Structure formats: C-alpha cells, structure tokens
Coordinates of C-alpha atoms and ligand atoms in Angstrom, one line a residue:
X1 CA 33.6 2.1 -46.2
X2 CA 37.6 2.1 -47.1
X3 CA 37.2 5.9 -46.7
X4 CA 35.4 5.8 -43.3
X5 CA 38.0 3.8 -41.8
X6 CA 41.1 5.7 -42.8
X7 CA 39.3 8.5 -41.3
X8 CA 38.3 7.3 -38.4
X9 CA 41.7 5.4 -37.8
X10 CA 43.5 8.7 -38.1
X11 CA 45.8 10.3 -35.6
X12 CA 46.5 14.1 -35.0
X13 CA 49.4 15.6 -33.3
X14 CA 49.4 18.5 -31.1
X15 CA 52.2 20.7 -30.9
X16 CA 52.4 21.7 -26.8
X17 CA 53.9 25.3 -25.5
X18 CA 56.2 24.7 -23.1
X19 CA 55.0 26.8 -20.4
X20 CA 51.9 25.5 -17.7
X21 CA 53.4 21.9 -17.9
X22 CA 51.1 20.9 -15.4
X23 CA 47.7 22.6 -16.6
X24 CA 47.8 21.1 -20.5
X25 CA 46.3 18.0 -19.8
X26 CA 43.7 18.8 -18.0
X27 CA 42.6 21.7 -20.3
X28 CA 42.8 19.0 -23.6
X29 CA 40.6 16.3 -21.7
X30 CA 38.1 19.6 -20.8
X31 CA 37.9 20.7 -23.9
X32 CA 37.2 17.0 -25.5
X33 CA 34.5 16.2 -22.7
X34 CA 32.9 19.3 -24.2
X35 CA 32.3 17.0 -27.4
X36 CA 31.5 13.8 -25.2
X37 CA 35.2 12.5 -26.6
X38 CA 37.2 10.7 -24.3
X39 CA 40.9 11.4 -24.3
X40 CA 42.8 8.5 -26.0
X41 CA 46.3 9.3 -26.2
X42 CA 48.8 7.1 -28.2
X43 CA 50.7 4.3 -26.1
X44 CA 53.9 5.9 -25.1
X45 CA 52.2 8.8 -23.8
X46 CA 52.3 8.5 -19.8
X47 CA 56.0 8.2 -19.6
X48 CA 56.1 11.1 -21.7
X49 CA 53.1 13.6 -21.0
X50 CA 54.8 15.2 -18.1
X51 CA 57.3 17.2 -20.3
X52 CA 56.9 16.5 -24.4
X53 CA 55.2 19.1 -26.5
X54 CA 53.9 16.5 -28.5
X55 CA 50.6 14.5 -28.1
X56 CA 49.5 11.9 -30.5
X57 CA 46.1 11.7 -29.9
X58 CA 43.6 8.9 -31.1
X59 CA 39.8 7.9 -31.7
X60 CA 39.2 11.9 -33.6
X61 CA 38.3 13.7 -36.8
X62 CA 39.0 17.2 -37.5
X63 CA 36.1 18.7 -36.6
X64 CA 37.3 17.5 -33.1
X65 CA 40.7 18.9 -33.4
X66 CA 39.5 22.3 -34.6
X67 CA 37.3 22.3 -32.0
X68 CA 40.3 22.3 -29.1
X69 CA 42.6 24.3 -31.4
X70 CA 39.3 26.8 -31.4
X71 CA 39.3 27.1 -27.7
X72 CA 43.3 25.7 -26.1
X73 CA 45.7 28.2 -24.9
X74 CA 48.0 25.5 -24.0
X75 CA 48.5 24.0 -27.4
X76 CA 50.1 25.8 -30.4
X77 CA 49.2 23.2 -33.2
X78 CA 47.7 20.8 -34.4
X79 CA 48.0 18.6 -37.5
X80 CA 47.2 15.5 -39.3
X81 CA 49.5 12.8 -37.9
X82 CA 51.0 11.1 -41.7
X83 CA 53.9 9.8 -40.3
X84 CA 56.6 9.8 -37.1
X85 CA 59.5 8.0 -36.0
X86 CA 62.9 7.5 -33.9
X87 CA 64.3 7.6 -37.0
X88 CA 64.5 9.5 -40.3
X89 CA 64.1 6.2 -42.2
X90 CA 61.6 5.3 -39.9
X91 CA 59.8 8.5 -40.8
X92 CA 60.2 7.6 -44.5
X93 CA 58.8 4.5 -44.0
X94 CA 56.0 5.3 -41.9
X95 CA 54.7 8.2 -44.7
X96 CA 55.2 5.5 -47.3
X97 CA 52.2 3.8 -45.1
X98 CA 49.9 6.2 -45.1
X99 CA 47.2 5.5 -47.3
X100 CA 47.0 7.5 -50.6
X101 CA 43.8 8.7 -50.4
X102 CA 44.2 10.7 -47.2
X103 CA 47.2 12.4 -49.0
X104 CA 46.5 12.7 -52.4
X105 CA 43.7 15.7 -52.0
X106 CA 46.1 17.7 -50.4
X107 CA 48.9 17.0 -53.1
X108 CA 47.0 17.5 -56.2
X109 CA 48.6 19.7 -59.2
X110 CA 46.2 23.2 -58.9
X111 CA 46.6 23.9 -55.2
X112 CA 50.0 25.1 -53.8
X113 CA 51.1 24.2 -50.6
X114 CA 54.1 24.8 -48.2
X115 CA 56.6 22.8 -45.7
X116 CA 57.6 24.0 -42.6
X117 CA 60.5 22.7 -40.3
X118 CA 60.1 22.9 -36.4
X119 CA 62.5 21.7 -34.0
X120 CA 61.8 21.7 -30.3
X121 CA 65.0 22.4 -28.1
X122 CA 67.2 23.2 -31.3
X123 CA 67.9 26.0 -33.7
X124 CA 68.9 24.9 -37.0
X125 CA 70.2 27.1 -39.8
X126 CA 68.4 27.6 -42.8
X127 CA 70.3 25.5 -45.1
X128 CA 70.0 22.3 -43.1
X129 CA 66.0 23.0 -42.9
X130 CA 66.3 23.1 -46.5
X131 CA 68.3 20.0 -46.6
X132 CA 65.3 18.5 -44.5
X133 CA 62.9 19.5 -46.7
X134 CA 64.6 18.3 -50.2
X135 CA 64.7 14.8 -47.9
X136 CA 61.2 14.4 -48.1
X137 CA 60.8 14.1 -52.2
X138 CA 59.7 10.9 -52.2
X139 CA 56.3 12.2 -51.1
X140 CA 54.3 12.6 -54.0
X141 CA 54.0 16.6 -53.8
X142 CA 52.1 17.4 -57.3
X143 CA 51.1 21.3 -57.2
X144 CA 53.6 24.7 -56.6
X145 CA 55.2 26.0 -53.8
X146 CA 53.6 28.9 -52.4
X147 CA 55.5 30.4 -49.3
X148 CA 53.3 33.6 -48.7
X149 CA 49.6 31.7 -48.9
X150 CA 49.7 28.3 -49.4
X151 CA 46.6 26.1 -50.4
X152 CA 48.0 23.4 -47.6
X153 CA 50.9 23.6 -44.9
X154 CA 52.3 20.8 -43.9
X155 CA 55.5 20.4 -40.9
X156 CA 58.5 18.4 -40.0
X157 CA 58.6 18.5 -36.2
X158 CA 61.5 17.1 -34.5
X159 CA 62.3 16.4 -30.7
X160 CA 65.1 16.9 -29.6
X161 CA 64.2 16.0 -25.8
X162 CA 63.8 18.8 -22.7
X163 CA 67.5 18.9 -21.8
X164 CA 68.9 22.2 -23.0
X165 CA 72.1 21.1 -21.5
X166 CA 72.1 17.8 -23.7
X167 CA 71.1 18.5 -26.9
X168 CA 71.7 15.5 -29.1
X169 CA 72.6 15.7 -32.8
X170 CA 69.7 13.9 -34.0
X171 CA 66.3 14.3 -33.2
X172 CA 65.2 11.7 -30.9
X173 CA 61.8 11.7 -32.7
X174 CA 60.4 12.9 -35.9
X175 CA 56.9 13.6 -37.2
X176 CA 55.3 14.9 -40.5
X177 CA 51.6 15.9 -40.6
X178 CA 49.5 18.1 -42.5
X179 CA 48.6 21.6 -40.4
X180 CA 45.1 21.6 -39.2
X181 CA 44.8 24.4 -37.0
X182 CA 46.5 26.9 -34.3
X183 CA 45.4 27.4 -30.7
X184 CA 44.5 30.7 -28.9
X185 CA 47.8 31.5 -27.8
X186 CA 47.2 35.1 -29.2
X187 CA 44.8 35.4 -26.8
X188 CA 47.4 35.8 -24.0
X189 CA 48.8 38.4 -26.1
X190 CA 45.9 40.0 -26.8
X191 CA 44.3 40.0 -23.1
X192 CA 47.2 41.1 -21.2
X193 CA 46.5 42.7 -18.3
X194 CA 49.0 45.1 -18.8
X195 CA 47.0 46.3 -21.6
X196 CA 43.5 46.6 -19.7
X197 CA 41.3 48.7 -18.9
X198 CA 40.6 48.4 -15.3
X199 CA 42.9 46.1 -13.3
X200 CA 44.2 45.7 -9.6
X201 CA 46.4 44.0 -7.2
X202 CA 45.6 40.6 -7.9
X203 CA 44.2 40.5 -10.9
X204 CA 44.9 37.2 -12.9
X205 CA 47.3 36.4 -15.4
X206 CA 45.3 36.5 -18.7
X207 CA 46.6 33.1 -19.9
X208 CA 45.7 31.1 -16.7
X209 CA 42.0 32.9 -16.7
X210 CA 42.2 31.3 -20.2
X211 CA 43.2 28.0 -19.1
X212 CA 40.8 28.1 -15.7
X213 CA 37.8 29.1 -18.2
X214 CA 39.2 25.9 -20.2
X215 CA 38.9 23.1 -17.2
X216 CA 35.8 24.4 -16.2
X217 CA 34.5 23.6 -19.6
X218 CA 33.1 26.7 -20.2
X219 CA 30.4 26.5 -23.0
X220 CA 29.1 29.4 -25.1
X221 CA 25.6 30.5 -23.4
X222 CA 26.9 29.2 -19.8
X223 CA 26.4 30.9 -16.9
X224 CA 29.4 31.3 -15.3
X225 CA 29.8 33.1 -11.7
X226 CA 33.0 34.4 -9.8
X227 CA 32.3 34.7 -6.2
X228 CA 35.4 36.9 -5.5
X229 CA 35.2 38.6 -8.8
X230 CA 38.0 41.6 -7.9
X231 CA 38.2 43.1 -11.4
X232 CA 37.3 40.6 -13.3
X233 CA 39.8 38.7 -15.1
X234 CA 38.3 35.0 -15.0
X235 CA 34.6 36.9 -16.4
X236 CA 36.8 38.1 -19.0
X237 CA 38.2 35.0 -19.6
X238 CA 34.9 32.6 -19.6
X239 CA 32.4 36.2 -21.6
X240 CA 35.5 35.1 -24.3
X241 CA 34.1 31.5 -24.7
X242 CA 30.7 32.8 -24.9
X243 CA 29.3 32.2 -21.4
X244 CA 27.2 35.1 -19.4
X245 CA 29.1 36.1 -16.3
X246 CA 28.1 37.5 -12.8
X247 CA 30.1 37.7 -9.7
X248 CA 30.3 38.9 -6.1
X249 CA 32.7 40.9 -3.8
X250 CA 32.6 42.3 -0.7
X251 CA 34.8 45.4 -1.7
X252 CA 32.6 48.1 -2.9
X253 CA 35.2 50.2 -4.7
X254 CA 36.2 47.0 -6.8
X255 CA 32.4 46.2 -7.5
X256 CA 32.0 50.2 -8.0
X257 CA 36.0 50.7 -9.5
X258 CA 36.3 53.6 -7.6
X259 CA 39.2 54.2 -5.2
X260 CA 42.9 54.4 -5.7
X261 CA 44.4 52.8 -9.0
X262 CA 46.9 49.9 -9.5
X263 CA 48.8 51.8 -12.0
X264 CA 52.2 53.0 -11.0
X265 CA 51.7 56.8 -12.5
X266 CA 47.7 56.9 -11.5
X267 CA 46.4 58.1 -7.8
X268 CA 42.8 57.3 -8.6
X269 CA 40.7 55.1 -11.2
X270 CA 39.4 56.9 -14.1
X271 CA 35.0 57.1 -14.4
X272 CA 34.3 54.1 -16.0
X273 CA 37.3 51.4 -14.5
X274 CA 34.7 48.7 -13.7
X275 CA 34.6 45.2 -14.9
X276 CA 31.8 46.2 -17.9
X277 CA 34.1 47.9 -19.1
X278 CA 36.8 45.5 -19.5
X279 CA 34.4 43.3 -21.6
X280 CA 33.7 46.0 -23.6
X281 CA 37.5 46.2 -24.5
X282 CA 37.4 42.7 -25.9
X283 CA 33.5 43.0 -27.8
X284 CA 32.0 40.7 -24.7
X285 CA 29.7 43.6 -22.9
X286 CA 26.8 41.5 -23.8
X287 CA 27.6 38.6 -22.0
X288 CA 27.8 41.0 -18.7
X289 CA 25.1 40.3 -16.7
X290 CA 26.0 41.8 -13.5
X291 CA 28.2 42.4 -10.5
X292 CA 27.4 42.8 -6.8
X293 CA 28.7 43.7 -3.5
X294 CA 28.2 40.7 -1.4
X295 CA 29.7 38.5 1.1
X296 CA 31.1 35.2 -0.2
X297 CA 30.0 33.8 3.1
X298 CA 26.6 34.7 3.3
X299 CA 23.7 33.1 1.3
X300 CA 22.4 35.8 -1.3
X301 CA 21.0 33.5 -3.8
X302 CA 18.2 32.0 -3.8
X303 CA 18.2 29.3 -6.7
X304 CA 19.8 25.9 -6.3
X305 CA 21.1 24.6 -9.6
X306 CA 22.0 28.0 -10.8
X307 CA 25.7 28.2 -12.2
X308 CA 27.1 26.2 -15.1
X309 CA 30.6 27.0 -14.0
X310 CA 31.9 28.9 -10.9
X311 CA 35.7 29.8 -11.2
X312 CA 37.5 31.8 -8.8
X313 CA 40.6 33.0 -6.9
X314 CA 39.6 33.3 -3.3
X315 CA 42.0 35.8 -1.3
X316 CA 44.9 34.1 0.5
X317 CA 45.4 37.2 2.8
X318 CA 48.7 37.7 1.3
X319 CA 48.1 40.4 -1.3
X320 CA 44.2 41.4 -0.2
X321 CA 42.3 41.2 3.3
X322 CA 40.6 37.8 4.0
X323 CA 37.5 39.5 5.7
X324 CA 33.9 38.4 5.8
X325 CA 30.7 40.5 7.3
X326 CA 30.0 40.2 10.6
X327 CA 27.3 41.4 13.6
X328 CA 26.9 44.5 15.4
X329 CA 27.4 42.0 18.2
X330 CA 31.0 41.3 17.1
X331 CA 31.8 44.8 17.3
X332 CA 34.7 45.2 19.9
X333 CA 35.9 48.0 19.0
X334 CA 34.2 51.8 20.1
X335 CA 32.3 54.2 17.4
X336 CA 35.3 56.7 18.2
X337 CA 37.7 54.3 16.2
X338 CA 35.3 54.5 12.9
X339 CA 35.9 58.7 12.9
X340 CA 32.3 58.8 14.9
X341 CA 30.5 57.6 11.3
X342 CA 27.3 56.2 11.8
X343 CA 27.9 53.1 9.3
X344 CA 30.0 51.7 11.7
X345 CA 31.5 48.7 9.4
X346 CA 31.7 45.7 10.6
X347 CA 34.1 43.0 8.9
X348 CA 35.6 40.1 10.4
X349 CA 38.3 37.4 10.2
X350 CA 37.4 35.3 7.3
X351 CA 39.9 32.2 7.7
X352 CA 41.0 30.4 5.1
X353 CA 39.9 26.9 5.9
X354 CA 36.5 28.6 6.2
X355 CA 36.8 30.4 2.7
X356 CA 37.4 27.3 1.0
X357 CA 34.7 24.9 3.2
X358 CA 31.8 27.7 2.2
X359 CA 33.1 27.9 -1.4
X360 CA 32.5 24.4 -1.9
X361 CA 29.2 24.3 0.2
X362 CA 28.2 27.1 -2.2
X363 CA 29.3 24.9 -5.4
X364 CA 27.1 22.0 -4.6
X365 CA 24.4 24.5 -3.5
X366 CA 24.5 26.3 -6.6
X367 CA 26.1 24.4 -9.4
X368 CA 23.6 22.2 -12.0
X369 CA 24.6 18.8 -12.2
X370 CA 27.7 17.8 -14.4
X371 CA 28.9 21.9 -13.5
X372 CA 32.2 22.4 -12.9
X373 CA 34.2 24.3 -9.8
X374 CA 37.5 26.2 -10.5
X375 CA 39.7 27.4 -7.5
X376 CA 43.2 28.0 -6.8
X377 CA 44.5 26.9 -3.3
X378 CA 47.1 28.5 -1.2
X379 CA 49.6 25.4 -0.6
X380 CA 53.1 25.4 1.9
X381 CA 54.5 23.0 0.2
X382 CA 56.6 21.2 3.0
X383 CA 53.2 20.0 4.3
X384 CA 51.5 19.3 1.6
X385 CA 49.7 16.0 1.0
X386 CA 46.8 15.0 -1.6
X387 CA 44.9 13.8 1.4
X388 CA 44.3 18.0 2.5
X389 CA 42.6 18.8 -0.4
X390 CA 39.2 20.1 1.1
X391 CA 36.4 17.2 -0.2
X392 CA 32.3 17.7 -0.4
X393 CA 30.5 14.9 -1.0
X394 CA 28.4 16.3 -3.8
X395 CA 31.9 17.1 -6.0
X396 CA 33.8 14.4 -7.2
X397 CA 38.1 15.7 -8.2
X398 CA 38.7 16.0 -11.6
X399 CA 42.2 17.6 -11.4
X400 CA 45.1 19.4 -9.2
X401 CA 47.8 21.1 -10.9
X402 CA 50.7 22.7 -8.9
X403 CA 51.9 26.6 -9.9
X404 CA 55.0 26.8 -7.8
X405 CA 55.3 30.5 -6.6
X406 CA 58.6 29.6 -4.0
X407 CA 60.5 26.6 -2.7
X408 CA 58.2 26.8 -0.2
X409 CA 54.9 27.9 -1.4
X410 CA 52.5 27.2 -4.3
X411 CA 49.0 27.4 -5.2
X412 CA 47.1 24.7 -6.5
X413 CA 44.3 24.4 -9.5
X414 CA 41.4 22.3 -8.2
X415 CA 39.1 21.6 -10.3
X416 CA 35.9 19.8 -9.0
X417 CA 32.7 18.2 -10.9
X418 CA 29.2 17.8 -9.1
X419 CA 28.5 14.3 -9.6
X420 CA 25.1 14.2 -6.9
X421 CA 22.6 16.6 -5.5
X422 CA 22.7 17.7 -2.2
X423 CA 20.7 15.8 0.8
X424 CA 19.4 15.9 3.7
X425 CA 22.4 13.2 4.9
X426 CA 25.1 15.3 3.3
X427 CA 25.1 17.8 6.1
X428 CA 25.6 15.2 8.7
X429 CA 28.1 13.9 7.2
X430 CA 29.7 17.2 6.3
X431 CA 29.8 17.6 10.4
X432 CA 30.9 14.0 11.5
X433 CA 32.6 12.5 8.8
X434 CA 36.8 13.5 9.2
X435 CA 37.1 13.4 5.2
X436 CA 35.3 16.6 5.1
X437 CA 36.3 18.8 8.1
X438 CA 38.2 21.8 7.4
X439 CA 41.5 22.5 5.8
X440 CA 43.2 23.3 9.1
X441 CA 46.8 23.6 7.0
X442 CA 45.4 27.2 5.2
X443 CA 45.0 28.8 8.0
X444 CA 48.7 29.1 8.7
X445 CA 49.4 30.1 5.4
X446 CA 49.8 33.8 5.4
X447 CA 52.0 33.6 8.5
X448 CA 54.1 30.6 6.4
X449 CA 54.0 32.8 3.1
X450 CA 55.1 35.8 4.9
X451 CA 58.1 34.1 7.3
X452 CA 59.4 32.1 3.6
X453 CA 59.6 35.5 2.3
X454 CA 61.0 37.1 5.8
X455 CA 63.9 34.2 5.7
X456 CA 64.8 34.8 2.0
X457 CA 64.7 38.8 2.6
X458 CA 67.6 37.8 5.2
X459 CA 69.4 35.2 3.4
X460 CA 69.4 38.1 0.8
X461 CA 71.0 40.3 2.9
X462 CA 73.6 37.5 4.7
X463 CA 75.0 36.6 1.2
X464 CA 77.6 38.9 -0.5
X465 CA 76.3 40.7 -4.0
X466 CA 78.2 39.2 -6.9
X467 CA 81.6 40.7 -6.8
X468 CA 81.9 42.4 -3.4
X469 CA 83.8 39.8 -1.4
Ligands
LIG1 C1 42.6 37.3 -5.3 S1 41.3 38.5 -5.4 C2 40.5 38.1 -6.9 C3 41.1 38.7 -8.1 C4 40.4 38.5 -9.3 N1 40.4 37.1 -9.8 C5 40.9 39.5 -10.4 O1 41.3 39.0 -11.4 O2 40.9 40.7 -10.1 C6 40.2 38.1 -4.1 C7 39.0 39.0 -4.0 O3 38.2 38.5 -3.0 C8 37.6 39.6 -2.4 N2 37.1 39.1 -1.1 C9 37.7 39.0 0.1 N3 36.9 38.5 1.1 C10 35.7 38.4 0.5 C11 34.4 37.9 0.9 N4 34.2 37.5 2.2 N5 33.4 37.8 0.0 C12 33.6 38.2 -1.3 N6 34.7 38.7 -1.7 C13 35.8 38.8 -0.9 C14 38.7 40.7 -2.3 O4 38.1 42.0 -2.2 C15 39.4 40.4 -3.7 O5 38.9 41.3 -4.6

C-alpha cells in the first residue's frame, strides 16, 4: 500500500526545447488525452509555462511519461522528479525527503550509474560541474560510476531564467531526478526536408508536421487525411505515428510528382518523386493508402464519420494559387487563350474565407466523433482578434498557437475537436447565425502579406547598408 502511494504521489519533470514556445503545451495535453490522463501540472506552473523548459507534472507513472517521451518533439527529457528547489540547500533538503524506497533500487551496489549536470541559459566549465556533482554525496549512491553505459542516469538541471542578457550567478531553481526517457527530437533531424525525397514549395517544416500530427492525437492505426496534401509532409508526419494516410489536391503534377522540381540544381522531378515514395524513405509505405486529384471544395467522399484526424495547410495564395474547379459556364475567357486544347481547364478564385468555411464543413462531415482537425491560418496580425477564428457548431476549440512569420503577419495552429454530429438545425444556423459566417479578414491577406513585404523591400532600400553613410 506504502509502495502504491509513493508511486502514485510521484512527480516527473520534463525538460522543454526552447523553440515552438507556444505549440509545447498543447502537444503534452494531446499526447496525455491519448491515455485518458488529464494534464496536472505542479502549482507554480501558469506564471511560468509561457517560457520555462521545465514542467513538473503531477497525477503519473512512467508508463505515462514514456509514453509522451515516445511520441513529443517538443520535450527533450524527462525524469523522475527526487528533488527541486530555489535553493541548493533547499535541493538537499528536499532529496533528503524522498522516500528511500523509490531511490534505493536505483542506488544499489551491482548496477553502475551516472550524473549529468544541465544548465539552462548558462555554460559552466567542467570543473564547477564537477564541483556540483561531489555536492550531492550525501545521497546514498552505492554502485560504480560508469560514464560510457550507465545502469541509471540521473541530472542536476538548473534554471537560470530566459534572460540571456541577465544571467544571474546562481540558479534561480534547481532539480535532481532520475532520467526516464528522451523525446523524438531526432526525428526533426532525421526528417528534414532538406534530406527528402520528393519535396516542393511549400512543403512543411518536418518538426511542425511532427508537432501538428501531435495535437491531432494521432493514434497508430488512425486514419488520417490531408485535404491539400502538396507533397506530403504532414502524411509523413502522422504514417510515423502509425496512422494510415490519404489525401487530396487539385494539382495533378503534385498528386502525379511530375513537373518542374524544387531543387535549386534540378529542371524536372526524377520517376518516382511522389509522396509513396517519401514514406518509403522513412519504412512507412505501408501505411500509404492513397492520393487523389480532387477539389477541396467539392464533395468526393461519400462516408460521414470517415477520418480520425484531418491535418492540413490550406494555401494562403502567397507561395501557391488559391484555385478551386469551376463550370464550363464560368468560363470567360476564349478556347484561343488555352493554345486551342480541347480540355479547356477551368479553375477559379478559391477565397480564403471560403477555403477555411468548406474545410471545417468538411471536418464535421467527415470526422468520427472525439476526431481531431489541424489547420494553420493565415493571420495580419494588426487585426487580429480571438473572436475571427472561423467557428462550426459541431467543433468545439481546443487550441490556437501563433507562428509569427513578420511584425505584421503570422499564421495560426487551430486545432478543433468534434464534440456533436451534424443536424439538420446546424445548417440553418451555419447561414443565420453571425458566430459562423465567414472569415471576411483572410480574404485580404495576400494583398496585406504582399504590401508588408512591398514596404519592408523599400524601407530596405531607404536605409543606408552598415558602413556606407
Ligand atoms: C500549402 S500547400 C500544402 C503543402 C503540404 N503541406 C506539403 O507539405 O507539401 C497547399 C496545397 O493546396 C493545394 N490546393 C490549392 N487549392 C486547392 C483546392 N481547391 N483543392 C485541393 N488542393 C488545393 C495546392 O496545390 C498546394 O499543393
């Protein structure tokens, strides 16, 4: 019973990169609603959870930790939380609380182990790590040091705040834990675009197709769909985790990866630059099930409740067209204009506030209850208010996380849960009620992007290169 409660009353500290501030904590509480576990962090976490890399997290076991560190591309660590505090002595006496026999089968004589120091926003030299190290014999360390492969690792992580410009001499807090796991930071590394196989224009960052895969919850066996799938980066991403993929786009060389290449010193893409192939690089071709050229803004599929996920980056019409089929009716302009071809193409305007109210028309359509929506939004960030964020009453927020691209532009990471089926009485209201007309501040956005980038191109030009006044 004694043994059930230490366990249960343990806490584990996760070690946070500093980069995508704003995406970690939504992509911790996804990972832990995977496991049903609500997110319980320790008390003085929301005055600190904007910026610290380190969360002491509640309510847990291990399995639970090794789960996140299995799947988080936001955290670097995690370990068994023995002690912390403002102070070295209040470190010391903290450790001297924690009860024996969570400690003692890590310490014993036959396995070896090994003590790291990390500081956060200071380098020390190795002699004062050392010196940090010999400070902590009082803990009752029984077996050999082993520096190469150590039975047990355990860290001393100090904070020494965000402010590179204020470093203080002492740490401002300290923690000592055992090492549990690492995240999946590797996998940044590992699925760099720069290294893939078939890429273009826009195709996303691996480490935010990581973290969007992450707040969707993606689960192994999932099926997950991209309706402007480009060349696949977020399949990639989710096919990682286990989940079956499938997306849509109206471009039939990126469907077909034919056409011109992306790459600086190629003119065409290679025979087999599709999207199978990129899962084939990273040993996921059997979770491809399929891509197709299709029209985000037309109904192709037939099945409601289809999708266990549907993560995407619609196009903003900054870097790629924002088009959409149309009728021969539209057609304005004479065959002569087309080269006399008899497929006379017909695309059309695809706004943006149109993009976004179809994508999330789609999402309750298509996504099973409890299924999770993922989608970046273009944002001018002089106008924006919470308020704008385009609403369906079938999908209830979950988060919103700003990627600032310029002063004045960013995008935005929605992610949206469907909490209700769709009913008769939701189309009404999605034409009367004002809460869910259209996003009338996209539409504007290209023009916005490209007169931000117009003005700075100038200012550029007005001010003087370093050294020539
Ligand atoms: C921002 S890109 C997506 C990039 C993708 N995430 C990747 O990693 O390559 C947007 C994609 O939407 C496609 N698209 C534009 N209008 C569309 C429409 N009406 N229906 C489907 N796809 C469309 C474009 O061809 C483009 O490939």
């Amino acid at each position: 019973m004694a043994l059930h409660c230490s366990r249960t009353c343990r806490q584990y500290l996760l070690h946070l990169a500093h980069d995508n501030v704003d995406f970690r904590l939504p992509e911790i509480k996804s990972l832990l609603s995977i496991l049903g576990k609500p997110f319980d962090p320790s008390e003085n976490f929301k005055e600190k959870v904007g910026l610290s890399p380190f969360w002491r997290l509640n309510g847990l076991c291990e399995d639970d930790i090794r789960h996140i560190m299995g799947r988080t591309v936001c955290a670097k660590s995690a370990f068994e939380l023995w002690g912390h505090g403002g102070t070295t002595d209040e470190l010391k006496s903290s450790l001297l609380k924690y009860p024996a026999d969570s400690m003692l089968p890590f310490l014993q004589e036959k396995s070896t182990y090994k003590i790291n120091v990390y500081t956060f926003n200071k380098t020390l030299i190795m002699n004062d790590r050392i010196k940090k190290i010999d400070a902590l014999d009082f803990l009752p360390f029984k077996g050999k040091v082993n520096l190469k492969d150590a039975d047990h690792v355990f860290c001393l992580l100090e904070d020494y705040g965000t402010d590179p410009n204020n470093i203080p001499e002492e740490p401002l807090y300290v923690y000592f834990g055992r090492w549990i796991a690492d995240g999946q930071r590797d996998l940044i590394r590992s699925h760099s675009v720069k290294k893939r196989h078939f890429i273009g224009n826009t195709s996303m960052d691996a480490g935010l197709s990581f973290i969007m895969a992450n707040h969707a919850s993606v689960k192994k066996h999932d099926l997950v769909c991209d309706p402007f799938v480009g060349t696949g980066s977020l399949l990639v991403a989710c096919s990682q985790f286990g989940a079956y993929v499938c997306g849509t786009d109206i471009d039939y060389n990126t469907i077909h990866g034919k056409g011109k290449s992306s790459r600086r010193n190629q003119k065409w893409r290679g025979p087999d630059e599709n999207i199978r192939a990129n899962l084939r690089q990273y040993g996921t071709e059997r979770q491809y099930v399929d891509v197709l050229v299709s029209d985000a803004s037309k109904p192709i599929w037939r099945s409601v409740n289809l999708f266990d996920a549907i993560i995407t980056d619609p196009p903003y019409g900054v870097r790629e067209s924002t088009r959409r089929t149309g009728s021969h009716k539209d057609i304005i302009r004479p065959p002569e204009d087309y080269g006399g071809e008899s497929h006379v193409p017909v695309t059309l305007e695809y706004r943006l506030s149109d993009i976004f109210t179809d994508l999330l028309n789609f999402a309750a359509h298509h996504l099973v209850m409890g299924g999770r929506l993922v989608y970046w939004l273009p944002i001018y960030r002089p106008e924006y208010c919470e308020e704008m964020l385009p609403l369906h009453p079938c999908l209830s927020l979950l988060s919103n996380c700003e990627q600032v691209l310029s002063t004045h532009t960013s995008r935005r990471l929605i992610t949206m849960e469907k909490t209700k089926e769709l009913e008769k009485e939701d189309d009404l209201a999605l034409l009367t009620d004002p809460r869910y007309g259209p996003y009338q501040g996209l539409d504007s956005f290209r023009e916005k992007y490209f007169s931000g980038v117009t003005k700075r191109k100038e200012e550029e030009a007005r001010t003087p290169a370093d050294g020539m006044e």
